[in-house]
Amino acid sequence: MNYHLGFLWRFIGRHKYLIVIVIGVIVIGFLDENSFMKRVQYELQISELKEQIKAYKAQHETDSTKLRELKRNPKAIEKIARERYFMKANDEDIYVLSDDEQPTDNNNETTK
């Protein structure tokens, strides 16, 4: 038993700086709340959030231009009302065309 304990102390005494460095790298790299792995995860999350910010800014710009157009041009409001809500003037008729497919009857096809 004393031989094993003496061997362990000699090993630790010779390689104490290497052991401290390895333990420090393990703690900082993997176990700490500010570890390298967490930092990489945070960087990925930051890049995703920056992409979302760009998308929201682009959407904001398009919405702002549409809003300015609506404030300046009353014809734009009329256009949106006609397209989206099927509104019409008093002297107009609206026809809504559907491009839905009609259900086919499979019984007729098998008898032919």
mmCIF file of N, CA, C and O in Angstrom:
data_model
loop_
_atom_site.group_PDB
_atom_site.id
_atom_site.type_symbol
_atom_site.label_atom_id
_atom_site.label_comp_id
_atom_site.label_asym_id
_atom_site.label_seq_id
_atom_site.Cartn_x
_atom_site.Cartn_y
_atom_site.Cartn_z
ATOM 1 N N MET A 1 0.819 -1.187 0.000
ATOM 2 C CA MET A 1 0.000 0.000 0.000
ATOM 3 C C MET A 1 0.867 1.258 0.000
ATOM 4 O O MET A 1 0.564 2.197 -0.717
ATOM 5 N N ASN A 2 1.913 1.247 0.838
ATOM 6 C CA ASN A 2 2.798 2.403 0.904
ATOM 7 C C ASN A 2 3.524 2.617 -0.424
ATOM 8 O O ASN A 2 3.838 3.734 -0.785
ATOM 9 N N TYR A 3 3.775 1.511 -1.124
ATOM 10 C CA TYR A 3 4.458 1.617 -2.414
ATOM 11 C C TYR A 3 3.577 2.367 -3.415
ATOM 12 O O TYR A 3 4.063 3.230 -4.136
ATOM 13 N N HIS A 4 2.300 2.034 -3.438
ATOM 14 C CA HIS A 4 1.383 2.686 -4.363
ATOM 15 C C HIS A 4 1.210 4.158 -4.006
ATOM 16 O O HIS A 4 1.149 5.011 -4.900
ATOM 17 N N LEU A 5 1.116 4.462 -2.732
ATOM 18 C CA LEU A 5 0.965 5.842 -2.296
ATOM 19 C C LEU A 5 2.232 6.641 -2.607
ATOM 20 O O LEU A 5 2.143 7.786 -3.058
ATOM 21 N N GLY A 6 3.408 6.045 -2.398
ATOM 22 C CA GLY A 6 4.667 6.714 -2.720
ATOM 23 C C GLY A 6 4.803 6.954 -4.212
ATOM 24 O O GLY A 6 5.279 8.016 -4.638
ATOM 25 N N PHE A 7 4.374 5.978 -5.011
ATOM 26 C CA PHE A 7 4.438 6.128 -6.461
ATOM 27 C C PHE A 7 3.528 7.274 -6.910
ATOM 28 O O PHE A 7 3.902 8.085 -7.768
ATOM 29 N N LEU A 8 2.329 7.367 -6.317
ATOM 30 C CA LEU A 8 1.387 8.415 -6.663
ATOM 31 C C LEU A 8 1.940 9.794 -6.320
ATOM 32 O O LEU A 8 1.865 10.718 -7.124
ATOM 33 N N TRP A 9 2.556 9.932 -5.147
ATOM 34 C CA TRP A 9 3.134 11.223 -4.745
ATOM 35 C C TRP A 9 4.306 11.613 -5.630
ATOM 36 O O TRP A 9 4.476 12.784 -5.955
ATOM 37 N N ARG A 10 5.121 10.659 -6.022
ATOM 38 C CA ARG A 10 6.242 10.970 -6.924
ATOM 39 C C ARG A 10 5.722 11.408 -8.293
ATOM 40 O O ARG A 10 6.256 12.339 -8.889
ATOM 41 N N PHE A 11 4.681 10.721 -8.783
ATOM 42 C CA PHE A 11 4.099 11.085 -10.082
ATOM 43 C C PHE A 11 3.511 12.496 -10.034
ATOM 44 O O PHE A 11 3.726 13.297 -10.943
ATOM 45 N N ILE A 12 2.768 12.775 -8.956
ATOM 46 C CA ILE A 12 2.184 14.107 -8.799
ATOM 47 C C ILE A 12 3.276 15.154 -8.653
ATOM 48 O O ILE A 12 3.186 16.245 -9.219
ATOM 49 N N GLY A 13 4.322 14.848 -7.908
ATOM 50 C CA GLY A 13 5.419 15.790 -7.715
ATOM 51 C C GLY A 13 6.141 16.113 -9.021
ATOM 52 O O GLY A 13 6.561 17.251 -9.241
ATOM 53 N N ARG A 14 6.318 15.145 -9.879
ATOM 54 C CA ARG A 14 7.025 15.364 -11.146
ATOM 55 C C ARG A 14 6.161 16.095 -12.169
ATOM 56 O O ARG A 14 6.674 16.896 -12.945
ATOM 57 N N HIS A 15 4.883 15.781 -12.191
ATOM 58 C CA HIS A 15 4.010 16.298 -13.243
ATOM 59 C C HIS A 15 2.931 17.232 -12.700
ATOM 60 O O HIS A 15 1.845 17.334 -13.276
ATOM 61 N N LYS A 16 3.225 17.960 -11.635
ATOM 62 C CA LYS A 16 2.214 18.786 -11.001
ATOM 63 C C LYS A 16 1.733 19.919 -11.907
ATOM 64 O O LYS A 16 0.531 20.231 -11.940
ATOM 65 N N TYR A 17 2.617 20.506 -12.688
ATOM 66 C CA TYR A 17 2.198 21.603 -13.561
ATOM 67 C C TYR A 17 1.321 21.087 -14.710
ATOM 68 O O TYR A 17 0.329 21.706 -15.075
ATOM 69 N N LEU A 18 1.677 19.941 -15.225
ATOM 70 C CA LEU A 18 0.880 19.336 -16.289
ATOM 71 C C LEU A 18 -0.506 18.945 -15.775
ATOM 72 O O LEU A 18 -1.520 19.175 -16.448
ATOM 73 N N ILE A 19 -0.584 18.402 -14.594
ATOM 74 C CA ILE A 19 -1.863 18.005 -14.004
ATOM 75 C C ILE A 19 -2.747 19.233 -13.771
ATOM 76 O O ILE A 19 -3.949 19.213 -14.079
ATOM 77 N N VAL A 20 -2.157 20.312 -13.254
ATOM 78 C CA VAL A 20 -2.919 21.535 -13.007
ATOM 79 C C VAL A 20 -3.434 22.118 -14.322
ATOM 80 O O VAL A 20 -4.590 22.553 -14.417
ATOM 81 N N ILE A 21 -2.606 22.100 -15.353
ATOM 82 C CA ILE A 21 -3.019 22.629 -16.654
ATOM 83 C C ILE A 21 -4.162 21.797 -17.242
ATOM 84 O O ILE A 21 -5.153 22.332 -17.750
ATOM 85 N N VAL A 22 -4.046 20.476 -17.164
ATOM 86 C CA VAL A 22 -5.089 19.606 -17.709
ATOM 87 C C VAL A 22 -6.394 19.804 -16.947
ATOM 88 O O VAL A 22 -7.475 19.915 -17.557
ATOM 89 N N ILE A 23 -6.339 19.859 -15.642
ATOM 90 C CA ILE A 23 -7.547 20.074 -14.843
ATOM 91 C C ILE A 23 -8.148 21.452 -15.138
ATOM 92 O O ILE A 23 -9.369 21.596 -15.264
ATOM 93 N N GLY A 24 -7.294 22.454 -15.294
ATOM 94 C CA GLY A 24 -7.785 23.796 -15.626
ATOM 95 C C GLY A 24 -8.469 23.846 -16.975
ATOM 96 O O GLY A 24 -9.527 24.472 -17.122
ATOM 97 N N VAL A 25 -7.888 23.178 -17.964
ATOM 98 C CA VAL A 25 -8.507 23.148 -19.291
ATOM 99 C C VAL A 25 -9.841 22.412 -19.246
ATOM 100 O O VAL A 25 -10.820 22.835 -19.880
ATOM 101 N N ILE A 26 -9.911 21.341 -18.511
ATOM 102 C CA ILE A 26 -11.170 20.598 -18.392
ATOM 103 C C ILE A 26 -12.241 21.464 -17.728
ATOM 104 O O ILE A 26 -13.385 21.520 -18.181
ATOM 105 N N VAL A 27 -11.876 22.149 -16.655
ATOM 106 C CA VAL A 27 -12.846 22.985 -15.942
ATOM 107 C C VAL A 27 -13.288 24.145 -16.822
ATOM 108 O O VAL A 27 -14.491 24.412 -16.959
ATOM 109 N N ILE A 28 -12.349 24.835 -17.430
ATOM 110 C CA ILE A 28 -12.695 25.994 -18.250
ATOM 111 C C ILE A 28 -13.375 25.566 -19.552
ATOM 112 O O ILE A 28 -14.294 26.210 -20.029
ATOM 113 N N GLY A 29 -12.937 24.479 -20.111
ATOM 114 C CA GLY A 29 -13.469 24.062 -21.404
ATOM 115 C C GLY A 29 -14.828 23.408 -21.352
ATOM 116 O O GLY A 29 -15.614 23.539 -22.286
ATOM 117 N N PHE A 30 -15.142 22.704 -20.295
ATOM 118 C CA PHE A 30 -16.360 21.904 -20.291
ATOM 119 C C PHE A 30 -17.272 22.147 -19.093
ATOM 120 O O PHE A 30 -18.488 22.104 -19.228
ATOM 121 N N LEU A 31 -16.722 22.362 -17.917
ATOM 122 C CA LEU A 31 -17.548 22.384 -16.716
ATOM 123 C C LEU A 31 -18.006 23.769 -16.294
ATOM 124 O O LEU A 31 -19.054 23.903 -15.664
ATOM 125 N N ASP A 32 -17.282 24.790 -16.611
ATOM 126 C CA ASP A 32 -17.589 26.139 -16.162
ATOM 127 C C ASP A 32 -18.806 26.690 -16.911
ATOM 128 O O ASP A 32 -19.117 26.272 -18.017
ATOM 129 N N GLU A 33 -19.517 27.639 -16.295
ATOM 130 C CA GLU A 33 -20.669 28.226 -16.982
ATOM 131 C C GLU A 33 -20.234 29.132 -18.125
ATOM 132 O O GLU A 33 -21.040 29.470 -18.988
ATOM 133 N N ASN A 34 -18.999 29.544 -18.168
ATOM 134 C CA ASN A 34 -18.442 30.327 -19.268
ATOM 135 C C ASN A 34 -17.498 29.480 -20.116
ATOM 136 O O ASN A 34 -16.500 29.958 -20.617
ATOM 137 N N SER A 35 -17.829 28.233 -20.299
ATOM 138 C CA SER A 35 -16.940 27.307 -20.993
ATOM 139 C C SER A 35 -16.916 27.587 -22.494
ATOM 140 O O SER A 35 -17.714 28.347 -23.028
ATOM 141 N N PHE A 36 -15.977 26.943 -23.163
ATOM 142 C CA PHE A 36 -15.850 27.099 -24.604
ATOM 143 C C PHE A 36 -17.073 26.559 -25.331
ATOM 144 O O PHE A 36 -17.516 27.137 -26.327
ATOM 145 N N MET A 37 -17.617 25.478 -24.842
ATOM 146 C CA MET A 37 -18.802 24.902 -25.476
ATOM 147 C C MET A 37 -19.998 25.852 -25.370
ATOM 148 O O MET A 37 -20.723 26.037 -26.335
ATOM 149 N N LYS A 38 -20.179 26.455 -24.212
ATOM 150 C CA LYS A 38 -21.265 27.420 -24.038
ATOM 151 C C LYS A 38 -21.040 28.626 -24.932
ATOM 152 O O LYS A 38 -21.978 29.171 -25.500
ATOM 153 N N ARG A 39 -19.784 29.032 -25.057
ATOM 154 C CA ARG A 39 -19.465 30.192 -25.902
ATOM 155 C C ARG A 39 -19.815 29.907 -27.356
ATOM 156 O O ARG A 39 -20.374 30.767 -28.039
ATOM 157 N N VAL A 40 -19.530 28.712 -27.829
ATOM 158 C CA VAL A 40 -19.880 28.348 -29.199
ATOM 159 C C VAL A 40 -21.391 28.322 -29.367
ATOM 160 O O VAL A 40 -21.926 28.815 -30.376
ATOM 161 N N GLN A 41 -22.102 27.786 -28.390
ATOM 162 C CA GLN A 41 -23.564 27.774 -28.447
ATOM 163 C C GLN A 41 -24.121 29.200 -28.481
ATOM 164 O O GLN A 41 -25.043 29.504 -29.239
ATOM 165 N N TYR A 42 -23.545 30.078 -27.669
ATOM 166 C CA TYR A 42 -24.000 31.457 -27.643
ATOM 167 C C TYR A 42 -23.717 32.156 -28.976
ATOM 168 O O TYR A 42 -24.531 32.951 -29.455
ATOM 169 N N GLU A 43 -22.576 31.885 -29.583
ATOM 170 C CA GLU A 43 -22.253 32.483 -30.874
ATOM 171 C C GLU A 43 -23.233 32.026 -31.952
ATOM 172 O O GLU A 43 -23.666 32.823 -32.785
ATOM 173 N N LEU A 44 -23.604 30.751 -31.937
ATOM 174 C CA LEU A 44 -24.596 30.251 -32.891
ATOM 175 C C LEU A 44 -25.951 30.913 -32.669
ATOM 176 O O LEU A 44 -26.642 31.289 -33.627
ATOM 177 N N GLN A 45 -26.320 31.054 -31.417
ATOM 178 C CA GLN A 45 -27.590 31.698 -31.090
ATOM 179 C C GLN A 45 -27.572 33.166 -31.521
ATOM 180 O O GLN A 45 -28.569 33.671 -32.048
ATOM 181 N N ILE A 46 -26.452 33.837 -31.326
ATOM 182 C CA ILE A 46 -26.334 35.234 -31.730
ATOM 183 C C ILE A 46 -26.466 35.363 -33.241
ATOM 184 O O ILE A 46 -27.142 36.266 -33.743
ATOM 185 N N SER A 47 -25.842 34.468 -33.988
ATOM 186 C CA SER A 47 -25.936 34.549 -35.445
ATOM 187 C C SER A 47 -27.371 34.305 -35.921
ATOM 188 O O SER A 47 -27.847 34.978 -36.847
ATOM 189 N N GLU A 48 -28.085 33.370 -35.289
ATOM 190 C CA GLU A 48 -29.488 33.143 -35.647
ATOM 191 C C GLU A 48 -30.335 34.371 -35.331
ATOM 192 O O GLU A 48 -31.203 34.763 -36.120
ATOM 193 N N LEU A 49 -30.081 34.995 -34.188
ATOM 194 C CA LEU A 49 -30.844 36.179 -33.820
ATOM 195 C C LEU A 49 -30.549 37.349 -34.752
ATOM 196 O O LEU A 49 -31.451 38.139 -35.077
ATOM 197 N N LYS A 50 -29.304 37.469 -35.203
ATOM 198 C CA LYS A 50 -28.971 38.528 -36.157
ATOM 199 C C LYS A 50 -29.686 38.314 -37.482
ATOM 200 O O LYS A 50 -30.133 39.282 -38.115
ATOM 201 N N GLU A 51 -29.814 37.069 -37.915
ATOM 202 C CA GLU A 51 -30.566 36.781 -39.138
ATOM 203 C C GLU A 51 -32.035 37.142 -38.971
ATOM 204 O O GLU A 51 -32.650 37.705 -39.886
ATOM 205 N N GLN A 52 -32.592 36.851 -37.798
ATOM 206 C CA GLN A 52 -33.980 37.222 -37.532
ATOM 207 C C GLN A 52 -34.147 38.740 -37.526
ATOM 208 O O GLN A 52 -35.146 39.267 -38.028
ATOM 209 N N ILE A 53 -33.167 39.449 -36.983
ATOM 210 C CA ILE A 53 -33.224 40.909 -36.958
ATOM 211 C C ILE A 53 -33.225 41.448 -38.380
ATOM 212 O O ILE A 53 -33.983 42.370 -38.710
ATOM 213 N N LYS A 54 -32.383 40.889 -39.243
ATOM 214 C CA LYS A 54 -32.358 41.321 -40.640
ATOM 215 C C LYS A 54 -33.695 41.086 -41.320
ATOM 216 O O LYS A 54 -34.192 41.937 -42.063
ATOM 217 N N ALA A 55 -34.294 39.933 -41.059
ATOM 218 C CA ALA A 55 -35.583 39.624 -41.673
ATOM 219 C C ALA A 55 -36.657 40.592 -41.171
ATOM 220 O O ALA A 55 -37.478 41.089 -41.961
ATOM 221 N N TYR A 56 -36.654 40.862 -39.876
ATOM 222 C CA TYR A 56 -37.650 41.792 -39.334
ATOM 223 C C TYR A 56 -37.433 43.211 -39.847
ATOM 224 O O TYR A 56 -38.384 43.943 -40.084
ATOM 225 N N LYS A 57 -36.183 43.612 -40.013
ATOM 226 C CA LYS A 57 -35.915 44.949 -40.556
ATOM 227 C C LYS A 57 -36.399 45.051 -41.994
ATOM 228 O O LYS A 57 -36.972 46.072 -42.388
ATOM 229 N N ALA A 58 -36.173 44.001 -42.781
ATOM 230 C CA ALA A 58 -36.645 44.011 -44.165
ATOM 231 C C ALA A 58 -38.169 44.067 -44.207
ATOM 232 O O ALA A 58 -38.759 44.816 -45.005
ATOM 233 N N GLN A 59 -38.821 43.304 -43.351
ATOM 234 C CA GLN A 59 -40.286 43.320 -43.290
ATOM 235 C C GLN A 59 -40.784 44.695 -42.842
ATOM 236 O O GLN A 59 -41.765 45.205 -43.370
ATOM 237 N N HIS A 60 -40.084 45.309 -41.907
ATOM 238 C CA HIS A 60 -40.454 46.642 -41.432
ATOM 239 C C HIS A 60 -40.342 47.666 -42.561
ATOM 240 O O HIS A 60 -41.212 48.536 -42.702
ATOM 241 N N GLU A 61 -39.288 47.561 -43.349
ATOM 242 C CA GLU A 61 -39.109 48.493 -44.456
ATOM 243 C C GLU A 61 -40.229 48.355 -45.485
ATOM 244 O O GLU A 61 -40.773 49.355 -45.947
ATOM 245 N N THR A 62 -40.573 47.123 -45.837
ATOM 246 C CA THR A 62 -41.644 46.941 -46.823
ATOM 247 C C THR A 62 -42.976 47.423 -46.263
ATOM 248 O O THR A 62 -43.754 48.068 -46.979
ATOM 249 N N ASP A 63 -43.235 47.133 -44.994
ATOM 250 C CA ASP A 63 -44.479 47.591 -44.389
ATOM 251 C C ASP A 63 -44.521 49.114 -44.279
ATOM 252 O O ASP A 63 -45.571 49.725 -44.463
ATOM 253 N N SER A 64 -43.380 49.732 -43.999
ATOM 254 C CA SER A 64 -43.325 51.190 -43.909
ATOM 255 C C SER A 64 -43.599 51.835 -45.260
ATOM 256 O O SER A 64 -44.318 52.839 -45.346
ATOM 257 N N THR A 65 -43.031 51.256 -46.319
ATOM 258 C CA THR A 65 -43.289 51.822 -47.646
ATOM 259 C C THR A 65 -44.758 51.661 -48.035
ATOM 260 O O THR A 65 -45.352 52.569 -48.616
ATOM 261 N N LYS A 66 -45.348 50.516 -47.696
ATOM 262 C CA LYS A 66 -46.769 50.324 -47.983
ATOM 263 C C LYS A 66 -47.624 51.317 -47.191
ATOM 264 O O LYS A 66 -48.592 51.866 -47.715
ATOM 265 N N LEU A 67 -47.259 51.545 -45.941
ATOM 266 C CA LEU A 67 -48.017 52.478 -45.113
ATOM 267 C C LEU A 67 -47.911 53.906 -45.650
ATOM 268 O O LEU A 67 -48.902 54.638 -45.708
ATOM 269 N N ARG A 68 -46.697 54.296 -46.065
ATOM 270 C CA ARG A 68 -46.539 55.631 -46.659
ATOM 271 C C ARG A 68 -47.366 55.773 -47.930
ATOM 272 O O ARG A 68 -47.973 56.812 -48.174
ATOM 273 N N GLU A 69 -47.382 54.713 -48.722
ATOM 274 C CA GLU A 69 -48.175 54.743 -49.949
ATOM 275 C C GLU A 69 -49.663 54.867 -49.627
ATOM 276 O O GLU A 69 -50.394 55.587 -50.303
ATOM 277 N N LEU A 70 -50.109 54.164 -48.608
ATOM 278 C CA LEU A 70 -51.515 54.257 -48.217
ATOM 279 C C LEU A 70 -51.872 55.651 -47.705
ATOM 280 O O LEU A 70 -52.973 56.143 -47.934
ATOM 281 N N LYS A 71 -50.942 56.292 -47.012
ATOM 282 C CA LYS A 71 -51.215 57.633 -46.495
ATOM 283 C C LYS A 71 -51.244 58.667 -47.612
ATOM 284 O O LYS A 71 -51.984 59.640 -47.553
ATOM 285 N N ARG A 72 -50.425 58.479 -48.636
ATOM 286 C CA ARG A 72 -50.327 59.456 -49.715
ATOM 287 C C ARG A 72 -51.394 59.261 -50.791
ATOM 288 O O ARG A 72 -51.902 60.229 -51.337
ATOM 289 N N ASN A 73 -51.697 58.034 -51.114
ATOM 290 C CA ASN A 73 -52.508 57.746 -52.284
ATOM 291 C C ASN A 73 -53.812 57.053 -51.877
ATOM 292 O O ASN A 73 -53.801 55.902 -51.471
ATOM 293 N N PRO A 74 -54.943 57.724 -52.024
ATOM 294 C CA PRO A 74 -56.215 57.075 -51.675
ATOM 295 C C PRO A 74 -56.571 55.948 -52.649
ATOM 296 O O PRO A 74 -57.344 55.066 -52.306
ATOM 297 N N LYS A 75 -56.011 55.967 -53.836
ATOM 298 C CA LYS A 75 -56.265 54.888 -54.793
ATOM 299 C C LYS A 75 -55.667 53.574 -54.285
ATOM 300 O O LYS A 75 -56.163 52.503 -54.611
ATOM 301 N N ALA A 76 -54.604 53.640 -53.502
ATOM 302 C CA ALA A 76 -53.987 52.424 -52.955
ATOM 303 C C ALA A 76 -54.933 51.747 -51.964
ATOM 304 O O ALA A 76 -55.033 50.522 -51.938
ATOM 305 N N ILE A 77 -55.637 52.538 -51.180
ATOM 306 C CA ILE A 77 -56.615 51.971 -50.246
ATOM 307 C C ILE A 77 -57.731 51.290 -51.019
ATOM 308 O O ILE A 77 -58.177 50.187 -50.683
ATOM 309 N N GLU A 78 -58.175 51.947 -52.078
ATOM 310 C CA GLU A 78 -59.228 51.373 -52.915
ATOM 311 C C GLU A 78 -58.763 50.071 -53.561
ATOM 312 O O GLU A 78 -59.513 49.090 -53.634
ATOM 313 N N LYS A 79 -57.529 50.035 -53.983
ATOM 314 C CA LYS A 79 -56.978 48.824 -54.608
ATOM 315 C C LYS A 79 -56.959 47.658 -53.614
ATOM 316 O O LYS A 79 -57.350 46.534 -53.940
ATOM 317 N N ILE A 80 -56.514 47.922 -52.392
ATOM 318 C CA ILE A 80 -56.464 46.871 -51.371
ATOM 319 C C ILE A 80 -57.879 46.404 -51.023
ATOM 320 O O ILE A 80 -58.134 45.208 -50.877
ATOM 321 N N ALA A 81 -58.803 47.342 -50.916
ATOM 322 C CA ALA A 81 -60.182 46.969 -50.599
ATOM 323 C C ALA A 81 -60.776 46.106 -51.698
ATOM 324 O O ALA A 81 -61.501 45.148 -51.432
ATOM 325 N N ARG A 82 -60.450 46.410 -52.935
ATOM 326 C CA ARG A 82 -60.981 45.621 -54.049
ATOM 327 C C ARG A 82 -60.351 44.232 -54.094
ATOM 328 O O ARG A 82 -61.035 43.239 -54.330
ATOM 329 N N GLU A 83 -59.051 44.151 -53.880
ATOM 330 C CA GLU A 83 -58.351 42.870 -54.010
ATOM 331 C C GLU A 83 -58.602 41.934 -52.837
ATOM 332 O O GLU A 83 -58.876 40.753 -53.028
ATOM 333 N N ARG A 84 -58.507 42.454 -51.651
ATOM 334 C CA ARG A 84 -58.578 41.579 -50.476
ATOM 335 C C ARG A 84 -59.998 41.336 -49.974
ATOM 336 O O ARG A 84 -60.322 40.253 -49.517
ATOM 337 N N TYR A 85 -60.803 42.369 -50.014
ATOM 338 C CA TYR A 85 -62.111 42.281 -49.368
ATOM 339 C C TYR A 85 -63.264 42.253 -50.365
ATOM 340 O O TYR A 85 -64.417 42.341 -49.971
ATOM 341 N N PHE A 86 -62.958 42.176 -51.632
ATOM 342 C CA PHE A 86 -63.948 42.082 -52.706
ATOM 343 C C PHE A 86 -64.973 43.219 -52.642
ATOM 344 O O PHE A 86 -66.150 43.022 -52.888
ATOM 345 N N MET A 87 -64.516 44.398 -52.299
ATOM 346 C CA MET A 87 -65.414 45.552 -52.291
ATOM 347 C C MET A 87 -65.515 46.093 -53.707
ATOM 348 O O MET A 87 -64.643 45.889 -54.533
ATOM 349 N N LYS A 88 -66.568 46.817 -53.948
ATOM 350 C CA LYS A 88 -66.797 47.321 -55.298
ATOM 351 C C LYS A 88 -67.446 48.684 -55.224
ATOM 352 O O LYS A 88 -68.003 49.087 -54.206
ATOM 353 N N ALA A 89 -67.372 49.345 -56.357
ATOM 354 C CA ALA A 89 -68.078 50.615 -56.485
ATOM 355 C C ALA A 89 -69.544 50.305 -56.789
ATOM 356 O O ALA A 89 -69.915 49.169 -57.083
ATOM 357 N N ASN A 90 -70.397 51.333 -56.753
ATOM 358 C CA ASN A 90 -71.831 51.122 -56.945
ATOM 359 C C ASN A 90 -72.170 50.632 -58.344
ATOM 360 O O ASN A 90 -73.147 49.922 -58.535
ATOM 361 N N ASP A 91 -71.373 50.997 -59.316
ATOM 362 C CA ASP A 91 -71.711 50.648 -60.693
ATOM 363 C C ASP A 91 -70.914 49.439 -61.199
ATOM 364 O O ASP A 91 -70.769 49.249 -62.396
ATOM 365 N N GLU A 92 -70.413 48.613 -60.314
ATOM 366 C CA GLU A 92 -69.591 47.479 -60.726
ATOM 367 C C GLU A 92 -70.208 46.163 -60.258
ATOM 368 O O GLU A 92 -70.969 46.125 -59.301
ATOM 369 N N ASP A 93 -69.804 45.100 -60.951
ATOM 370 C CA ASP A 93 -70.135 43.746 -60.533
ATOM 371 C C ASP A 93 -68.835 42.985 -60.316
ATOM 372 O O ASP A 93 -67.858 43.184 -61.036
ATOM 373 N N ILE A 94 -68.841 42.087 -59.342
ATOM 374 C CA ILE A 94 -67.637 41.310 -59.042
ATOM 375 C C ILE A 94 -67.934 39.857 -59.334
ATOM 376 O O ILE A 94 -68.950 39.302 -58.905
ATOM 377 N N TYR A 95 -67.009 39.237 -60.059
ATOM 378 C CA TYR A 95 -67.089 37.807 -60.343
ATOM 379 C C TYR A 95 -65.845 37.158 -59.756
ATOM 380 O O TYR A 95 -64.723 37.536 -60.094
ATOM 381 N N VAL A 96 -66.029 36.213 -58.877
ATOM 382 C CA VAL A 96 -64.918 35.500 -58.258
ATOM 383 C C VAL A 96 -64.769 34.175 -58.971
ATOM 384 O O VAL A 96 -65.683 33.346 -58.969
ATOM 385 N N LEU A 97 -63.615 33.984 -59.586
ATOM 386 C CA LEU A 97 -63.331 32.750 -60.306
ATOM 387 C C LEU A 97 -62.514 31.839 -59.410
ATOM 388 O O LEU A 97 -61.499 32.246 -58.868
ATOM 389 N N SER A 98 -62.935 30.614 -59.307
ATOM 390 C CA SER A 98 -62.231 29.663 -58.464
ATOM 391 C C SER A 98 -61.437 28.715 -59.340
ATOM 392 O O SER A 98 -61.907 28.254 -60.375
ATOM 393 N N ASP A 99 -60.240 28.419 -58.941
ATOM 394 C CA ASP A 99 -59.428 27.459 -59.687
ATOM 395 C C ASP A 99 -59.346 26.126 -58.951
ATOM 396 O O ASP A 99 -58.445 25.339 -59.187
ATOM 397 N N ASP A 100 -60.310 25.886 -58.076
ATOM 398 C CA ASP A 100 -60.373 24.599 -57.389
ATOM 399 C C ASP A 100 -60.766 23.513 -58.384
ATOM 400 O O ASP A 100 -61.622 23.719 -59.251
ATOM 401 N N GLU A 101 -60.181 22.359 -58.249
ATOM 402 C CA GLU A 101 -60.499 21.251 -59.146
ATOM 403 C C GLU A 101 -61.809 20.607 -58.720
ATOM 404 O O GLU A 101 -62.092 20.458 -57.533
ATOM 405 N N GLN A 102 -62.582 20.206 -59.708
ATOM 406 C CA GLN A 102 -63.841 19.515 -59.435
ATOM 407 C C GLN A 102 -63.533 18.069 -59.096
ATOM 408 O O GLN A 102 -62.634 17.465 -59.678
ATOM 409 N N PRO A 103 -64.235 17.469 -58.145
ATOM 410 C CA PRO A 103 -63.983 16.073 -57.815
ATOM 411 C C PRO A 103 -64.378 15.190 -58.993
ATOM 412 O O PRO A 103 -65.416 15.380 -59.612
ATOM 413 N N THR A 104 -63.519 14.252 -59.288
ATOM 414 C CA THR A 104 -63.813 13.337 -60.401
ATOM 415 C C THR A 104 -64.508 12.102 -59.871
ATOM 416 O O THR A 104 -64.263 11.670 -58.745
ATOM 417 N N ASP A 105 -65.348 11.531 -60.698
ATOM 418 C CA ASP A 105 -66.084 10.331 -60.318
ATOM 419 C C ASP A 105 -65.308 9.121 -60.810
ATOM 420 O O ASP A 105 -65.146 8.911 -62.010
ATOM 421 N N ASN A 106 -64.747 8.349 -59.900
ATOM 422 C CA ASN A 106 -63.920 7.203 -60.271
ATOM 423 C C ASN A 106 -64.745 6.058 -60.842
ATOM 424 O O ASN A 106 -64.237 5.207 -61.555
ATOM 425 N N ASN A 107 -66.032 5.993 -60.555
ATOM 426 C CA ASN A 107 -66.870 4.904 -61.062
ATOM 427 C C ASN A 107 -67.028 4.978 -62.579
ATOM 428 O O ASN A 107 -67.062 3.969 -63.270
ATOM 429 N N ASN A 108 -67.146 6.187 -63.106
ATOM 430 C CA ASN A 108 -67.301 6.357 -64.554
ATOM 431 C C ASN A 108 -66.038 5.974 -65.306
ATOM 432 O O ASN A 108 -66.089 5.478 -66.418
ATOM 433 N N GLU A 109 -64.885 6.219 -64.716
ATOM 434 C CA GLU A 109 -63.631 5.909 -65.386
ATOM 435 C C GLU A 109 -63.394 4.405 -65.480
ATOM 436 O O GLU A 109 -62.824 3.923 -66.428
ATOM 437 N N THR A 110 -63.821 3.649 -64.494
ATOM 438 C CA THR A 110 -63.582 2.210 -64.505
ATOM 439 C C THR A 110 -64.512 1.469 -65.464
ATOM 440 O O THR A 110 -64.165 0.421 -65.968
ATOM 441 N N THR A 111 -65.678 2.037 -65.742
ATOM 442 C CA THR A 111 -66.622 1.360 -66.634
ATOM 443 C C THR A 111 -66.298 1.586 -68.097
ATOM 444 O O THR A 111 -66.746 0.848 -68.943
ATOM 445 N N LYS A 112 -65.534 2.600 -68.406
ATOM 446 C CA LYS A 112 -65.220 2.902 -69.823
ATOM 447 C C LYS A 112 -64.268 1.948 -70.410
ATOM 448 O O LYS A 112 -63.466 1.330 -70.180
#
